[in-house]
mmCIF file of C-alpha atoms in Angstrom:
data_model
loop_
_atom_site.group_PDB
_atom_site.id
_atom_site.type_symbol
_atom_site.label_atom_id
_atom_site.label_comp_id
_atom_site.label_asym_id
_atom_site.label_seq_id
_atom_site.Cartn_x
_atom_site.Cartn_y
_atom_site.Cartn_z
ATOM 1 C CA UNK A 1 -46.023 -35.354 33.758
ATOM 2 C CA UNK A 2 -48.338 -36.613 31.059
ATOM 3 C CA UNK A 3 -51.721 -37.238 32.789
ATOM 4 C CA UNK A 4 -52.568 -40.299 30.633
ATOM 5 C CA UNK A 5 -49.377 -41.865 31.171
ATOM 6 C CA UNK A 6 -50.201 -41.146 34.846
ATOM 7 C CA UNK A 7 -53.114 -43.163 34.912
ATOM 8 C CA UNK A 8 -51.588 -45.836 32.880
ATOM 9 C CA UNK A 9 -49.007 -46.175 35.545
ATOM 10 C CA UNK A 10 -51.704 -46.465 38.279
ATOM 11 C CA UNK A 11 -53.022 -49.544 36.518
ATOM 12 C CA UNK A 12 -49.474 -50.830 36.159
ATOM 13 C CA UNK A 13 -49.218 -50.417 39.704
ATOM 14 C CA UNK A 14 -52.494 -52.405 40.603
ATOM 15 C CA UNK A 15 -51.252 -55.218 38.770
ATOM 16 C CA UNK A 16 -48.029 -55.796 40.779
ATOM 17 C CA UNK A 17 -49.686 -54.748 44.165
ATOM 18 C CA UNK A 18 -52.128 -57.475 43.987
ATOM 19 C CA UNK A 19 -49.835 -59.973 42.214
ATOM 20 C CA UNK A 20 -52.089 -59.886 39.010
ATOM 21 C CA UNK A 21 -49.267 -60.030 36.574
ATOM 22 C CA UNK A 22 -46.423 -57.827 35.393
ATOM 23 C CA UNK A 23 -45.804 -54.004 35.906
ATOM 24 C CA UNK A 24 -48.157 -53.302 32.781
ATOM 25 C CA UNK A 25 -51.082 -50.700 32.817
ATOM 26 C CA UNK A 26 -52.727 -49.067 29.669
ATOM 27 C CA UNK A 27 -55.373 -46.336 29.220
ATOM 28 C CA UNK A 28 -57.563 -45.669 25.935
ATOM 29 C CA UNK A 29 -58.087 -42.014 25.226
ATOM 30 C CA UNK A 30 -60.848 -40.569 22.685
ATOM 31 C CA UNK A 31 -61.608 -37.239 22.272
ATOM 32 C CA UNK A 32 -59.299 -36.141 25.044
ATOM 33 C CA UNK A 33 -60.946 -38.544 27.515
ATOM 34 C CA UNK A 34 -59.851 -41.892 29.173
ATOM 35 C CA UNK A 35 -62.619 -44.502 27.956
ATOM 36 C CA UNK A 36 -60.893 -47.526 29.329
ATOM 37 C CA UNK A 37 -58.267 -48.615 31.650
ATOM 38 C CA UNK A 38 -56.591 -52.174 31.779
ATOM 39 C CA UNK A 39 -53.838 -53.753 33.449
ATOM 40 C CA UNK A 40 -51.741 -57.087 33.196
ATOM 41 C CA UNK A 41 -54.065 -59.760 34.775
ATOM 42 C CA UNK A 42 -52.195 -62.969 33.218
ATOM 43 C CA UNK A 43 -51.817 -64.453 36.825
ATOM 44 C CA UNK A 44 -55.197 -63.574 38.204
ATOM 45 C CA UNK A 45 -57.179 -64.573 35.382
ATOM 46 C CA UNK A 46 -55.073 -67.359 33.893
ATOM 47 C CA UNK A 47 -55.131 -65.899 30.493
ATOM 48 C CA UNK A 48 -52.000 -65.407 28.894
ATOM 49 C CA UNK A 49 -53.402 -62.790 26.514
ATOM 50 C CA UNK A 50 -54.511 -60.748 29.308
ATOM 51 C CA UNK A 51 -51.882 -57.968 28.824
ATOM 52 C CA UNK A 52 -52.615 -54.652 29.814
ATOM 53 C CA UNK A 53 -53.075 -53.296 26.247
ATOM 54 C CA UNK A 54 -55.498 -56.107 25.505
ATOM 55 C CA UNK A 55 -57.371 -55.730 28.718
ATOM 56 C CA UNK A 56 -57.626 -51.959 27.787
ATOM 57 C CA UNK A 57 -58.801 -52.665 24.193
ATOM 58 C CA UNK A 58 -61.541 -55.471 25.189
ATOM 59 C CA UNK A 59 -63.101 -53.008 27.750
ATOM 60 C CA UNK A 60 -63.207 -49.920 25.360
ATOM 61 C CA UNK A 61 -64.690 -52.016 22.658
ATOM 62 C CA UNK A 62 -67.339 -53.087 25.250
ATOM 63 C CA UNK A 63 -67.825 -49.679 26.266
ATOM 64 C CA UNK A 64 -68.161 -48.206 22.874
ATOM 65 C CA UNK A 65 -70.016 -51.410 21.471
ATOM 66 C CA UNK A 66 -67.624 -51.816 18.403
ATOM 67 C CA UNK A 67 -64.491 -53.739 17.477
ATOM 68 C CA UNK A 68 -63.265 -50.570 15.779
ATOM 69 C CA UNK A 69 -61.250 -48.072 17.928
ATOM 70 C CA UNK A 70 -60.515 -45.587 15.055
ATOM 71 C CA UNK A 71 -59.547 -42.174 16.518
ATOM 72 C CA UNK A 72 -58.343 -43.716 19.814
ATOM 73 C CA UNK A 73 -54.850 -43.591 21.467
ATOM 74 C CA UNK A 74 -53.328 -45.859 23.697
ATOM 75 C CA UNK A 75 -51.016 -45.236 26.683
ATOM 76 C CA UNK A 76 -48.901 -48.189 27.888
ATOM 77 C CA UNK A 77 -46.235 -48.412 30.675
ATOM 78 C CA UNK A 78 -44.205 -50.689 28.347
ATOM 79 C CA UNK A 79 -43.654 -50.911 24.531
ATOM 80 C CA UNK A 80 -46.248 -53.375 23.490
ATOM 81 C CA UNK A 81 -44.923 -57.035 22.581
ATOM 82 C CA UNK A 82 -45.900 -58.371 19.061
ATOM 83 C CA UNK A 83 -49.318 -59.821 20.516
ATOM 84 C CA UNK A 84 -50.256 -56.248 21.793
ATOM 85 C CA UNK A 85 -48.880 -54.443 18.832
ATOM 86 C CA UNK A 86 -50.861 -56.515 16.601
ATOM 87 C CA UNK A 87 -54.064 -56.113 18.720
ATOM 88 C CA UNK A 88 -53.673 -52.127 18.407
ATOM 89 C CA UNK A 89 -53.395 -52.620 14.568
ATOM 90 C CA UNK A 90 -56.737 -54.885 14.281
ATOM 91 C CA UNK A 91 -58.335 -52.507 16.481
ATOM 92 C CA UNK A 92 -57.437 -49.679 14.028
ATOM 93 C CA UNK A 93 -55.985 -47.688 17.358
ATOM 94 C CA UNK A 94 -54.575 -44.334 15.843
ATOM 95 C CA UNK A 95 -51.325 -44.262 17.715
ATOM 96 C CA UNK A 96 -49.591 -45.730 20.698
ATOM 97 C CA UNK A 97 -47.393 -43.944 23.284
ATOM 98 C CA UNK A 98 -45.432 -46.256 25.632
ATOM 99 C CA UNK A 99 -42.913 -45.656 28.499
ATOM 100 C CA UNK A 100 -40.487 -48.381 28.930
ATOM 101 C CA UNK A 101 -38.732 -50.048 25.937
ATOM 102 C CA UNK A 102 -38.794 -53.727 25.057
ATOM 103 C CA UNK A 103 -35.100 -53.976 26.171
ATOM 104 C CA UNK A 104 -36.314 -52.354 29.544
ATOM 105 C CA UNK A 105 -38.874 -55.120 29.881
ATOM 106 C CA UNK A 106 -36.238 -57.861 29.171
ATOM 107 C CA UNK A 107 -34.396 -56.526 31.898
ATOM 108 C CA UNK A 108 -37.281 -57.213 34.242
ATOM 109 C CA UNK A 109 -37.507 -60.761 33.140
ATOM 110 C CA UNK A 110 -40.182 -60.729 30.110
ATOM 111 C CA UNK A 111 -39.861 -62.388 26.906
ATOM 112 C CA UNK A 112 -40.989 -59.851 24.620
ATOM 113 C CA UNK A 113 -37.705 -58.862 22.938
ATOM 114 C CA UNK A 114 -36.995 -62.722 22.054
ATOM 115 C CA UNK A 115 -40.332 -62.685 20.543
ATOM 116 C CA UNK A 116 -39.627 -59.654 18.232
ATOM 117 C CA UNK A 117 -36.410 -61.501 17.071
ATOM 118 C CA UNK A 118 -38.592 -64.675 16.604
ATOM 119 C CA UNK A 119 -40.550 -62.582 13.957
ATOM 120 C CA UNK A 120 -37.503 -60.864 12.606
ATOM 121 C CA UNK A 121 -35.093 -63.567 11.836
ATOM 122 C CA UNK A 122 -38.035 -65.475 10.279
ATOM 123 C CA UNK A 123 -38.047 -68.476 12.740
ATOM 124 C CA UNK A 124 -41.666 -69.077 12.233
ATOM 125 C CA UNK A 125 -41.263 -71.773 10.019
ATOM 126 C CA UNK A 126 -39.894 -74.384 12.415
ATOM 127 C CA UNK A 127 -42.765 -73.767 14.766
ATOM 128 C CA UNK A 128 -45.869 -72.955 12.281
ATOM 129 C CA UNK A 129 -46.263 -75.899 9.957
ATOM 130 C CA UNK A 130 -48.508 -75.978 7.141
ATOM 131 C CA UNK A 131 -51.180 -78.999 6.615
ATOM 132 C CA UNK A 132 -54.499 -79.906 4.762
ATOM 133 C CA UNK A 133 -54.237 -76.701 2.977
ATOM 134 C CA UNK A 134 -56.713 -77.839 0.122
ATOM 135 C CA UNK A 135 -59.346 -78.850 2.578
ATOM 136 C CA UNK A 136 -59.043 -75.222 4.213
ATOM 137 C CA UNK A 137 -58.820 -73.449 1.066
ATOM 138 C CA UNK A 138 -62.508 -74.730 0.475
ATOM 139 C CA UNK A 139 -63.453 -72.871 3.675
ATOM 140 C CA UNK A 140 -61.887 -69.680 2.630
ATOM 141 C CA UNK A 141 -63.544 -69.851 -0.834
ATOM 142 C CA UNK A 142 -66.902 -70.492 0.823
ATOM 143 C CA UNK A 143 -66.252 -67.311 2.886
ATOM 144 C CA UNK A 144 -65.236 -65.307 -0.232
ATOM 145 C CA UNK A 145 -68.282 -66.352 -2.025
ATOM 146 C CA UNK A 146 -70.570 -65.861 0.909
ATOM 147 C CA UNK A 147 -73.255 -62.989 -0.145
ATOM 148 C CA UNK A 148 -74.700 -61.941 3.197
ATOM 149 C CA UNK A 149 -71.113 -61.863 5.128
ATOM 150 C CA UNK A 150 -69.991 -58.411 6.844
ATOM 151 C CA UNK A 151 -66.713 -57.459 5.971
ATOM 152 C CA UNK A 152 -64.347 -55.907 8.754
ATOM 153 C CA UNK B 1 -57.744 -86.077 6.550
ATOM 154 C CA UNK B 2 -56.278 -85.278 9.976
ATOM 155 C CA UNK B 3 -58.960 -85.551 12.415
ATOM 156 C CA UNK B 4 -57.739 -82.276 14.308
ATOM 157 C CA UNK B 5 -57.823 -80.147 11.501
ATOM 158 C CA UNK B 6 -61.276 -81.222 10.720
ATOM 159 C CA UNK B 7 -62.651 -80.215 13.961
ATOM 160 C CA UNK B 8 -60.612 -76.914 13.279
ATOM 161 C CA UNK B 9 -62.405 -76.607 9.958
ATOM 162 C CA UNK B 10 -65.878 -77.178 11.743
ATOM 163 C CA UNK B 11 -65.355 -74.395 14.045
ATOM 164 C CA UNK B 12 -64.280 -72.032 11.181
ATOM 165 C CA UNK B 13 -67.310 -72.958 9.441
ATOM 166 C CA UNK B 14 -69.356 -72.095 12.536
ATOM 167 C CA UNK B 15 -67.930 -68.653 12.473
ATOM 168 C CA UNK B 16 -69.230 -67.878 8.773
ATOM 169 C CA UNK B 17 -72.319 -69.694 9.045
ATOM 170 C CA UNK B 18 -73.450 -67.513 11.776
ATOM 171 C CA UNK B 19 -71.865 -64.351 10.495
ATOM 172 C CA UNK B 20 -69.608 -64.277 13.897
ATOM 173 C CA UNK B 21 -66.202 -63.526 11.903
ATOM 174 C CA UNK B 22 -63.759 -64.791 9.362
ATOM 175 C CA UNK B 23 -63.201 -68.503 8.279
ATOM 176 C CA UNK B 24 -60.868 -69.160 11.050
ATOM 177 C CA UNK B 25 -61.321 -71.941 13.632
ATOM 178 C CA UNK B 26 -58.702 -73.607 16.091
ATOM 179 C CA UNK B 27 -58.443 -76.671 18.562
ATOM 180 C CA UNK B 28 -56.099 -77.249 20.954
ATOM 181 C CA UNK B 29 -54.941 -80.751 21.617
ATOM 182 C CA UNK B 30 -53.126 -82.302 24.620
ATOM 183 C CA UNK B 31 -52.074 -85.860 25.127
ATOM 184 C CA UNK B 32 -53.867 -86.824 21.646
ATOM 185 C CA UNK B 33 -57.152 -85.220 22.675
ATOM 186 C CA UNK B 34 -58.881 -81.863 22.060
ATOM 187 C CA UNK B 35 -58.970 -79.811 25.092
ATOM 188 C CA UNK B 36 -60.748 -76.798 23.621
ATOM 189 C CA UNK B 37 -61.998 -75.544 20.429
ATOM 190 C CA UNK B 38 -62.590 -71.915 19.343
ATOM 191 C CA UNK B 39 -63.388 -69.837 16.206
ATOM 192 C CA UNK B 40 -63.103 -66.179 15.029
ATOM 193 C CA UNK B 41 -66.071 -64.250 17.111
ATOM 194 C CA UNK B 42 -64.711 -60.565 16.463
ATOM 195 C CA UNK B 43 -68.011 -59.505 15.035
ATOM 196 C CA UNK B 44 -70.375 -61.222 17.693
ATOM 197 C CA UNK B 45 -68.455 -60.268 20.494
ATOM 198 C CA UNK B 46 -66.920 -56.880 19.362
ATOM 199 C CA UNK B 47 -63.683 -57.977 20.494
ATOM 200 C CA UNK B 48 -60.818 -57.571 17.778
ATOM 201 C CA UNK B 49 -58.659 -60.000 19.677
ATOM 202 C CA UNK B 50 -61.176 -62.862 19.745
ATOM 203 C CA UNK B 51 -59.575 -64.809 16.794
ATOM 204 C CA UNK B 52 -59.985 -68.380 16.671
ATOM 205 C CA UNK B 53 -56.585 -69.251 18.142
ATOM 206 C CA UNK B 54 -56.959 -66.569 20.963
ATOM 207 C CA UNK B 55 -60.498 -68.116 21.709
ATOM 208 C CA UNK B 56 -59.183 -71.387 21.804
ATOM 209 C CA UNK B 57 -56.248 -70.480 24.051
ATOM 210 C CA UNK B 58 -58.364 -68.679 26.628
ATOM 211 C CA UNK B 59 -60.670 -71.770 26.713
ATOM 212 C CA UNK B 60 -58.010 -74.282 27.297
ATOM 213 C CA UNK B 61 -56.254 -72.065 29.923
ATOM 214 C CA UNK B 62 -59.876 -71.862 31.919
ATOM 215 C CA UNK B 63 -60.147 -75.594 31.292
ATOM 216 C CA UNK B 64 -56.762 -76.627 32.758
ATOM 217 C CA UNK B 65 -56.876 -73.782 35.200
ATOM 218 C CA UNK B 66 -53.404 -72.337 34.012
ATOM 219 C CA UNK B 67 -51.954 -69.704 31.834
ATOM 220 C CA UNK B 68 -49.261 -72.180 30.769
ATOM 221 C CA UNK B 69 -50.345 -74.573 27.737
ATOM 222 C CA UNK B 70 -46.881 -76.361 27.737
ATOM 223 C CA UNK B 71 -47.329 -79.782 25.996
ATOM 224 C CA UNK B 72 -50.345 -78.461 23.887
ATOM 225 C CA UNK B 73 -50.651 -78.563 19.972
ATOM 226 C CA UNK B 74 -52.690 -75.938 18.225
ATOM 227 C CA UNK B 75 -54.495 -76.470 14.887
ATOM 228 C CA UNK B 76 -55.721 -73.541 13.045
ATOM 229 C CA UNK B 77 -57.359 -73.131 9.680
ATOM 230 C CA UNK B 78 -55.441 -70.210 8.585
ATOM 231 C CA UNK B 79 -51.719 -69.217 9.437
ATOM 232 C CA UNK B 80 -51.850 -67.044 12.670
ATOM 233 C CA UNK B 81 -51.621 -63.183 12.584
ATOM 234 C CA UNK B 82 -48.828 -61.740 14.454
ATOM 235 C CA UNK B 83 -51.216 -61.163 17.517
ATOM 236 C CA UNK B 84 -52.131 -64.850 17.583
ATOM 237 C CA UNK B 85 -48.630 -66.101 16.615
ATOM 238 C CA UNK B 86 -47.297 -64.434 19.970
ATOM 239 C CA UNK B 87 -50.283 -65.405 21.939
ATOM 240 C CA UNK B 88 -49.180 -68.863 20.812
ATOM 241 C CA UNK B 89 -45.857 -68.091 22.236
ATOM 242 C CA UNK B 90 -46.924 -66.511 25.349
ATOM 243 C CA UNK B 91 -48.994 -69.663 26.034
ATOM 244 C CA UNK B 92 -46.155 -71.973 25.526
ATOM 245 C CA UNK B 93 -47.933 -73.907 22.856
ATOM 246 C CA UNK B 94 -45.527 -76.703 21.574
ATOM 247 C CA UNK B 95 -46.286 -76.458 17.969
ATOM 248 C CA UNK B 96 -49.075 -75.023 15.557
ATOM 249 C CA UNK B 97 -50.273 -76.730 12.763
ATOM 250 C CA UNK B 98 -52.095 -74.255 10.052
ATOM 251 C CA UNK B 99 -54.057 -74.743 6.739
ATOM 252 C CA UNK B 100 -54.214 -71.782 4.720
ATOM 253 C CA UNK B 101 -51.241 -69.336 4.501
ATOM 254 C CA UNK B 102 -51.193 -65.640 5.435
ATOM 255 C CA UNK B 103 -51.345 -65.017 1.418
ATOM 256 C CA UNK B 104 -54.416 -67.039 1.343
ATOM 257 C CA UNK B 105 -56.035 -65.046 3.892
ATOM 258 C CA UNK B 106 -55.022 -61.923 2.248
ATOM 259 C CA UNK B 107 -56.968 -63.065 -0.902
ATOM 260 C CA UNK B 108 -60.132 -63.180 1.260
ATOM 261 C CA UNK B 109 -59.717 -59.575 2.268
ATOM 262 C CA UNK B 110 -57.771 -59.742 5.856
ATOM 263 C CA UNK B 111 -54.841 -57.509 6.631
ATOM 264 C CA UNK B 112 -52.510 -60.170 8.293
ATOM 265 C CA UNK B 113 -49.999 -60.070 5.569
ATOM 266 C CA UNK B 114 -49.412 -56.246 6.007
ATOM 267 C CA UNK B 115 -49.308 -56.548 9.785
ATOM 268 C CA UNK B 116 -46.298 -59.013 9.215
ATOM 269 C CA UNK B 117 -44.590 -56.605 6.807
ATOM 270 C CA UNK B 118 -45.268 -53.652 9.508
ATOM 271 C CA UNK B 119 -42.866 -55.857 11.881
ATOM 272 C CA UNK B 120 -40.375 -56.973 9.333
ATOM 273 C CA UNK B 121 -40.007 -53.696 7.610
ATOM 274 C CA UNK B 122 -39.557 -51.963 11.111
ATOM 275 C CA UNK B 123 -42.545 -49.490 10.658
ATOM 276 C CA UNK B 124 -42.987 -49.655 14.453
ATOM 277 C CA UNK B 125 -41.396 -46.394 15.102
ATOM 278 C CA UNK B 126 -43.949 -44.067 13.728
ATOM 279 C CA UNK B 127 -46.866 -45.896 15.155
ATOM 280 C CA UNK B 128 -45.487 -46.584 18.942
ATOM 281 C CA UNK B 129 -43.831 -43.519 20.552
ATOM 282 C CA UNK B 130 -41.848 -43.424 23.727
ATOM 283 C CA UNK B 131 -42.734 -41.025 26.221
ATOM 284 C CA UNK B 132 -42.344 -40.589 30.065
ATOM 285 C CA UNK B 133 -39.461 -43.516 30.391
ATOM 286 C CA UNK B 134 -38.331 -42.494 33.757
ATOM 287 C CA UNK B 135 -41.670 -42.502 35.368
ATOM 288 C CA UNK B 136 -42.351 -46.004 33.981
ATOM 289 C CA UNK B 137 -38.832 -47.010 34.729
ATOM 290 C CA UNK B 138 -39.904 -46.532 38.576
ATOM 291 C CA UNK B 139 -42.532 -48.816 38.283
ATOM 292 C CA UNK B 140 -40.478 -51.595 36.376
ATOM 293 C CA UNK B 141 -37.905 -51.531 39.304
ATOM 294 C CA UNK B 142 -40.512 -51.689 41.959
ATOM 295 C CA UNK B 143 -41.628 -54.814 40.159
ATOM 296 C CA UNK B 144 -37.903 -55.985 39.766
ATOM 297 C CA UNK B 145 -37.173 -55.561 43.677
ATOM 298 C CA UNK B 146 -40.523 -56.825 44.721
ATOM 299 C CA UNK B 147 -39.725 -60.056 46.873
ATOM 300 C CA UNK B 148 -43.255 -61.753 46.962
ATOM 301 C CA UNK B 149 -43.970 -61.787 43.302
ATOM 302 C CA UNK B 150 -44.535 -64.795 41.199
ATOM 303 C CA UNK B 151 -42.357 -65.107 37.947
ATOM 304 C CA UNK B 152 -44.057 -66.224 34.815
#
């Protein structure tokens, strides 16, 4: 079995053994070595964003002292939800290997599949509502015109 | 002007004044009162997931000592990226008000729009690759059959 997925599985097992969250573990690999491990800790941290992938991304960034994980590969026991999928994109993770699919995750009681449908079916407009655009654009323009900013 | 968006704007301004990140601020409101404020701190924390919305969600959860923000409303200077949009869903935020749109955010140099297209155009399959499904399903089944788990 793939040695990196084996480590991701160990992480996922930690999450359920300690009732920290769902069976989701992840590891991040750079140059053939694991640089960070994480698992779902939504329940133990009361942080709904502390999924295995985001936990591992935060730890890898801390270790490498950067927000840019270019050249890193992520292994995770379950296909990332849209939040974690996009977190991988923001972090510039190169590729993601996952074990169980979104429908497997639905079978054990999680909402990931519904969230993907929410995006695909463009249901966003009832939930996200635009307001005060002009005032907010002033802030955006101040950022655009700022000369000493670091682009990222 | 909406008083809650005004506070979100102040947060966004903090982010750019201190070069902590992009012009994105957010506040979370419950029962007519602000319970948490956050802003983009990707650069200052080296955490690519520390967007304004996620920063505010984590702070609100810490304050209320729960991962469930049912009954809360989020105000944000920019339409949430897929990561933050899904974070709002996981946190059970009731409704989200935003100022600038995803295309406005693209105009000031951010990748949010491309990430939405990535999901809409189903480009996920080249980036997220399935492997070791059988081993991972064993972990999922152990979770499913676990009797003392807390469902969330």
